[in-house]
Amino acid sequence: MAGHRLKLLICILVAVIIQVNGKGKELKIGGLNAYVTGPNNSNKAVILASDVFGYNVTHLRLIADKVGKAGYYTLVPDFFNGDPFVAGDPNRNMTDWISIHPADKGIEDAKPIIKALKRKGIIKIGAAGFCWGAKLTVDLTKSPNVQAAVLLHPTFITNQDIQEVKVPISFLGGQNDTGSRTASPTALRQYVAIMKAKRPKVDTYIKIFEGARHGWTTRYNDTDAPAVQRAAKAHKKMLNWFNKYLK
């Protein structure tokens, strides 16, 4: 657990948090508020599960807009019910926040969302998890809830989680993401090895991005050209994975 806390503290140190509206709109889906973008009449959906800073963050919503533009009904649920982690809050540290918003709770909250999407006529669903959101994303891969998944700088996942994955899964990591065993290049390569040994018929992909730290796909400085380019390449890798298995 100490390693996970260190990882989440690294999230805080590299965070660039700006709130924007994006091109989509906010709706209630499966009992949760969500940022929704992309064609409403699409029969394919993508769920983006956020890091601890929640769904109302610039870069994550821009990623959702990219996915929506590609033809997917895309949603970023508010798994924290209006209570994202606030860096520097003197009244509540990360440990206290995690005790209120454990990853296991997100797993349960995701189930009604899947049901709501299916009632809407969605026939294929992809899921991507960023940091905190990786745990609920990998849980969705253990049953026919989703048809493809992407984990980006994941936390809280275990080797046992990976052994139970049943759908194509992509791991996108950072070369310098070494704050926790769950997101380091070594850990991601181990996950791929587990998949090849336990689930050889399930397609698996891994890409380690040079120079990238934890949170690099969503929390980067817009004036840092190399960081922007790395993030854009990761977003494209994610979208290509969904295009391969959802279209």
Short mmCIF file of C-alpha atoms in Angstrom, two decimals:
data_model
loop_
_atom_site.label_atom_id
_atom_site.label_comp_id
_atom_site.label_asym_id
_atom_site.label_seq_id
_atom_site.Cartn_x
_atom_site.Cartn_y
_atom_site.Cartn_z
CA MET A 1 0.00 0.00 0.00
CA ALA A 2 2.91 2.35 0.72
CA GLY A 3 4.03 2.02 -2.88
CA HIS A 4 0.55 2.93 -4.11
CA ARG A 5 0.50 6.00 -1.88
CA LEU A 6 3.88 7.09 -3.23
CA LYS A 7 2.57 6.65 -6.75
CA LEU A 8 -0.44 8.83 -6.00
CA LEU A 9 1.79 11.46 -4.40
CA ILE A 10 3.78 11.52 -7.62
CA CYS A 11 0.48 12.16 -9.40
CA ILE A 12 0.13 15.29 -7.28
CA LEU A 13 3.63 16.54 -7.97
CA VAL A 14 3.26 16.33 -11.75
CA ALA A 15 -0.37 17.40 -11.97
CA VAL A 16 -1.51 20.24 -14.20
CA ILE A 17 -5.15 20.71 -13.26
CA ILE A 18 -7.35 23.09 -15.26
CA GLN A 19 -11.11 22.74 -15.56
CA VAL A 20 -12.87 23.24 -18.87
CA ASN A 21 -16.20 22.37 -20.44
CA GLY A 22 -14.93 20.56 -23.57
CA LYS A 23 -17.05 19.90 -26.66
CA GLY A 24 -19.44 17.50 -24.97
CA LYS A 25 -22.05 17.80 -22.26
CA GLU A 26 -22.74 16.47 -18.81
CA LEU A 27 -25.39 13.78 -18.33
CA LYS A 28 -26.33 11.28 -15.66
CA ILE A 29 -25.62 7.72 -16.77
CA GLY A 30 -25.99 4.67 -14.56
CA GLY A 31 -26.57 6.91 -11.56
CA LEU A 32 -23.39 8.96 -12.01
CA ASN A 33 -22.73 12.29 -13.64
CA ALA A 34 -20.54 11.92 -16.71
CA TYR A 35 -18.91 14.05 -19.37
CA VAL A 36 -20.32 12.72 -22.64
CA THR A 37 -19.08 13.43 -26.15
CA GLY A 38 -19.20 11.83 -29.59
CA PRO A 39 -22.21 10.78 -31.72
CA ASN A 40 -25.30 9.99 -29.67
CA ASN A 41 -26.47 7.48 -32.29
CA SER A 42 -23.28 5.41 -32.24
CA ASN A 43 -23.64 1.77 -31.21
CA LYS A 44 -20.07 1.66 -29.91
CA ALA A 45 -18.91 3.31 -26.69
CA VAL A 46 -15.70 4.05 -24.82
CA ILE A 47 -15.49 4.65 -21.07
CA LEU A 48 -12.55 6.70 -19.78
CA ALA A 49 -11.90 6.15 -16.05
CA SER A 50 -10.01 9.07 -14.56
CA ASP A 51 -7.16 9.38 -12.12
CA VAL A 52 -7.72 10.79 -8.62
CA PHE A 53 -8.32 14.30 -9.96
CA GLY A 54 -11.62 13.31 -11.48
CA TYR A 55 -13.58 13.83 -14.65
CA ASN A 56 -13.62 17.62 -14.82
CA VAL A 57 -10.04 18.13 -16.01
CA THR A 58 -8.88 19.71 -19.27
CA HIS A 59 -6.67 17.06 -20.78
CA LEU A 60 -8.93 14.13 -19.96
CA ARG A 61 -11.91 15.83 -21.55
CA LEU A 62 -9.85 16.67 -24.61
CA ILE A 63 -8.90 12.99 -24.87
CA ALA A 64 -12.60 12.12 -24.67
CA ASP A 65 -13.29 14.59 -27.47
CA LYS A 66 -10.66 12.86 -29.62
CA VAL A 67 -12.27 9.49 -29.03
CA GLY A 68 -15.72 10.89 -29.67
CA LYS A 69 -14.58 12.47 -32.92
CA ALA A 70 -13.54 8.99 -34.07
CA GLY A 71 -17.16 7.87 -33.87
CA TYR A 72 -17.52 6.52 -30.35
CA TYR A 73 -20.12 7.49 -27.79
CA THR A 74 -17.57 8.49 -25.17
CA LEU A 75 -18.06 9.09 -21.49
CA VAL A 76 -15.92 10.11 -18.52
CA PRO A 77 -17.90 9.18 -15.40
CA ASP A 78 -17.59 11.06 -12.12
CA PHE A 79 -16.68 8.08 -9.98
CA PHE A 80 -15.96 10.42 -7.06
CA ASN A 81 -19.42 12.00 -6.92
CA GLY A 82 -18.13 15.56 -7.04
CA ASP A 83 -15.30 14.88 -4.61
CA PRO A 84 -12.02 14.54 -6.55
CA PHE A 85 -8.72 14.72 -4.73
CA VAL A 86 -7.49 18.28 -4.23
CA ALA A 87 -3.73 18.61 -4.08
CA GLY A 88 -2.56 20.70 -1.16
CA ASP A 89 -5.79 20.45 0.83
CA PRO A 90 -4.65 20.87 4.47
CA ASN A 91 -7.78 19.16 5.77
CA ARG A 92 -7.44 15.87 3.88
CA ASN A 93 -4.40 13.99 2.66
CA MET A 94 -4.25 11.30 0.00
CA THR A 95 -4.59 8.44 2.48
CA ASP A 96 -7.81 9.88 3.86
CA TRP A 97 -9.18 10.50 0.38
CA ILE A 98 -8.42 6.95 -0.79
CA SER A 99 -10.22 5.54 2.24
CA ILE A 100 -13.38 7.30 1.00
CA HIS A 101 -12.84 6.51 -2.68
CA PRO A 102 -11.23 3.05 -2.88
CA ALA A 103 -10.78 1.53 -6.30
CA ASP A 104 -13.16 -1.30 -5.35
CA LYS A 105 -16.02 1.18 -5.03
CA GLY A 106 -15.36 2.37 -8.57
CA ILE A 107 -15.70 -1.20 -9.77
CA GLU A 108 -19.22 -1.43 -8.34
CA ASP A 109 -20.17 2.00 -9.67
CA ALA A 110 -19.12 1.00 -13.19
CA LYS A 111 -21.61 -1.87 -13.42
CA PRO A 112 -24.78 0.28 -13.74
CA ILE A 113 -23.01 2.34 -16.40
CA ILE A 114 -22.41 -0.77 -18.50
CA LYS A 115 -26.07 -1.74 -18.12
CA ALA A 116 -27.21 1.75 -19.12
CA LEU A 117 -25.05 1.69 -22.24
CA LYS A 118 -26.46 -1.67 -23.30
CA ARG A 119 -30.00 -0.42 -22.78
CA LYS A 120 -29.10 2.50 -25.05
CA GLY A 121 -28.26 0.08 -27.84
CA ILE A 122 -24.48 -0.01 -27.47
CA ILE A 123 -23.17 -3.33 -28.79
CA LYS A 124 -19.42 -2.88 -28.22
CA ILE A 125 -17.65 -1.13 -25.35
CA GLY A 126 -14.04 -0.19 -24.79
CA ALA A 127 -12.55 1.06 -21.52
CA ALA A 128 -9.40 2.99 -20.68
CA GLY A 129 -8.13 3.51 -17.15
CA PHE A 130 -5.74 6.23 -16.09
CA CYS A 131 -3.90 5.66 -12.78
CA TRP A 132 -6.75 5.12 -10.24
CA GLY A 133 -9.13 4.23 -13.07
CA ALA A 134 -7.04 1.24 -14.14
CA LYS A 135 -8.34 -1.03 -11.37
CA LEU A 136 -11.98 -0.77 -12.39
CA THR A 137 -10.99 -0.99 -16.05
CA VAL A 138 -9.10 -4.24 -15.61
CA ASP A 139 -12.01 -5.61 -13.59
CA LEU A 140 -14.33 -4.96 -16.52
CA THR A 141 -12.11 -7.16 -18.69
CA LYS A 142 -12.78 -10.21 -16.54
CA SER A 143 -16.24 -10.70 -18.07
CA PRO A 144 -17.97 -9.79 -21.35
CA ASN A 145 -18.62 -6.23 -20.10
CA VAL A 146 -16.11 -4.75 -22.55
CA GLN A 147 -14.48 -5.87 -25.78
CA ALA A 148 -11.14 -4.04 -25.42
CA ALA A 149 -9.18 -2.19 -22.74
CA VAL A 150 -6.22 0.15 -22.35
CA LEU A 151 -4.33 0.76 -19.09
CA LEU A 152 -2.29 3.96 -18.84
CA HIS A 153 0.15 4.39 -15.91
CA PRO A 154 -2.04 2.00 -13.84
CA THR A 155 -2.24 1.79 -10.05
CA PHE A 156 -3.81 -0.73 -7.64
CA ILE A 157 -3.87 -3.59 -10.16
CA THR A 158 -2.38 -6.97 -9.25
CA ASN A 159 -0.89 -9.93 -11.08
CA GLN A 160 -4.06 -11.84 -10.20
CA ASP A 161 -6.11 -9.17 -11.98
CA ILE A 162 -4.05 -9.67 -15.13
CA GLN A 163 -4.47 -13.46 -15.00
CA GLU A 164 -8.23 -12.98 -15.26
CA VAL A 165 -8.25 -10.66 -18.28
CA LYS A 166 -10.40 -12.06 -21.09
CA VAL A 167 -10.32 -9.30 -23.74
CA PRO A 168 -7.58 -7.60 -25.79
CA ILE A 169 -5.61 -5.29 -23.52
CA SER A 170 -2.99 -2.62 -24.14
CA PHE A 171 -0.47 -1.32 -21.59
CA LEU A 172 0.95 2.18 -22.11
CA GLY A 173 3.72 3.11 -19.71
CA GLY A 174 6.43 5.66 -19.05
CA GLN A 175 10.15 4.96 -18.97
CA ASN A 176 10.55 7.00 -15.77
CA ASP A 177 7.36 5.84 -14.08
CA THR A 178 9.08 4.11 -11.17
CA GLY A 179 7.16 5.38 -8.14
CA SER A 180 5.16 2.17 -7.71
CA ARG A 181 5.51 -1.45 -8.72
CA THR A 182 2.15 -1.40 -10.54
CA ALA A 183 3.07 1.11 -13.25
CA SER A 184 6.79 0.75 -13.76
CA PRO A 185 8.14 -0.59 -17.06
CA THR A 186 9.17 -3.75 -15.23
CA ALA A 187 5.64 -4.26 -13.92
CA LEU A 188 4.03 -3.69 -17.31
CA ARG A 189 6.37 -6.15 -18.97
CA GLN A 190 5.51 -8.66 -16.26
CA TYR A 191 1.81 -8.20 -17.01
CA VAL A 192 2.46 -8.96 -20.67
CA ALA A 193 4.43 -12.07 -19.69
CA ILE A 194 1.51 -13.20 -17.53
CA MET A 195 -0.91 -12.67 -20.39
CA LYS A 196 1.25 -14.69 -22.77
CA ALA A 197 1.51 -17.51 -20.24
CA LYS A 198 -2.07 -17.54 -18.93
CA ARG A 199 -4.05 -16.03 -21.81
CA PRO A 200 -2.03 -16.77 -24.97
CA LYS A 201 -5.06 -16.35 -27.24
CA VAL A 202 -5.85 -12.85 -25.94
CA ASP A 203 -4.11 -10.07 -27.85
CA THR A 204 -1.79 -7.95 -25.70
CA TYR A 205 0.21 -4.84 -26.52
CA ILE A 206 2.80 -2.82 -24.61
CA LYS A 207 4.51 0.47 -25.33
CA ILE A 208 6.96 2.20 -22.98
CA PHE A 209 7.39 5.88 -23.80
CA GLU A 210 10.87 7.29 -23.39
CA GLY A 211 11.26 10.09 -20.84
CA ALA A 212 7.69 9.80 -19.54
CA ARG A 213 6.80 10.03 -15.85
CA HIS A 214 3.65 9.00 -14.03
CA GLY A 215 0.53 10.76 -15.25
CA TRP A 216 2.16 11.72 -18.53
CA THR A 217 -0.86 11.01 -20.77
CA THR A 218 -3.20 13.40 -18.95
CA ARG A 219 -1.07 15.70 -16.82
CA TYR A 220 1.53 17.48 -18.85
CA ASN A 221 2.52 21.08 -19.41
CA ASP A 222 1.08 22.42 -22.66
CA THR A 223 4.25 24.47 -23.18
CA ASP A 224 6.45 21.35 -23.03
CA ALA A 225 6.50 20.24 -26.68
CA PRO A 226 8.08 16.78 -26.10
CA ALA A 227 5.54 16.04 -23.35
CA VAL A 228 2.64 17.12 -25.56
CA GLN A 229 3.92 14.93 -28.40
CA ARG A 230 4.35 11.90 -26.12
CA ALA A 231 0.83 12.26 -24.81
CA ALA A 232 -0.59 12.67 -28.32
CA LYS A 233 1.18 9.50 -29.47
CA ALA A 234 -0.25 7.60 -26.51
CA HIS A 235 -3.74 8.88 -27.25
CA LYS A 236 -3.34 7.68 -30.82
CA LYS A 237 -2.15 4.25 -29.64
CA MET A 238 -5.20 4.02 -27.40
CA LEU A 239 -7.56 5.01 -30.19
CA ASN A 240 -5.94 2.58 -32.63
CA TRP A 241 -6.53 -0.23 -30.14
CA PHE A 242 -10.20 0.61 -29.89
CA ASN A 243 -10.49 0.92 -33.66
CA LYS A 244 -8.97 -2.53 -34.02
CA TYR A 245 -11.40 -4.26 -31.67
CA LEU A 246 -14.56 -2.16 -31.59
CA LYS A 247 -15.08 -1.31 -35.26
#
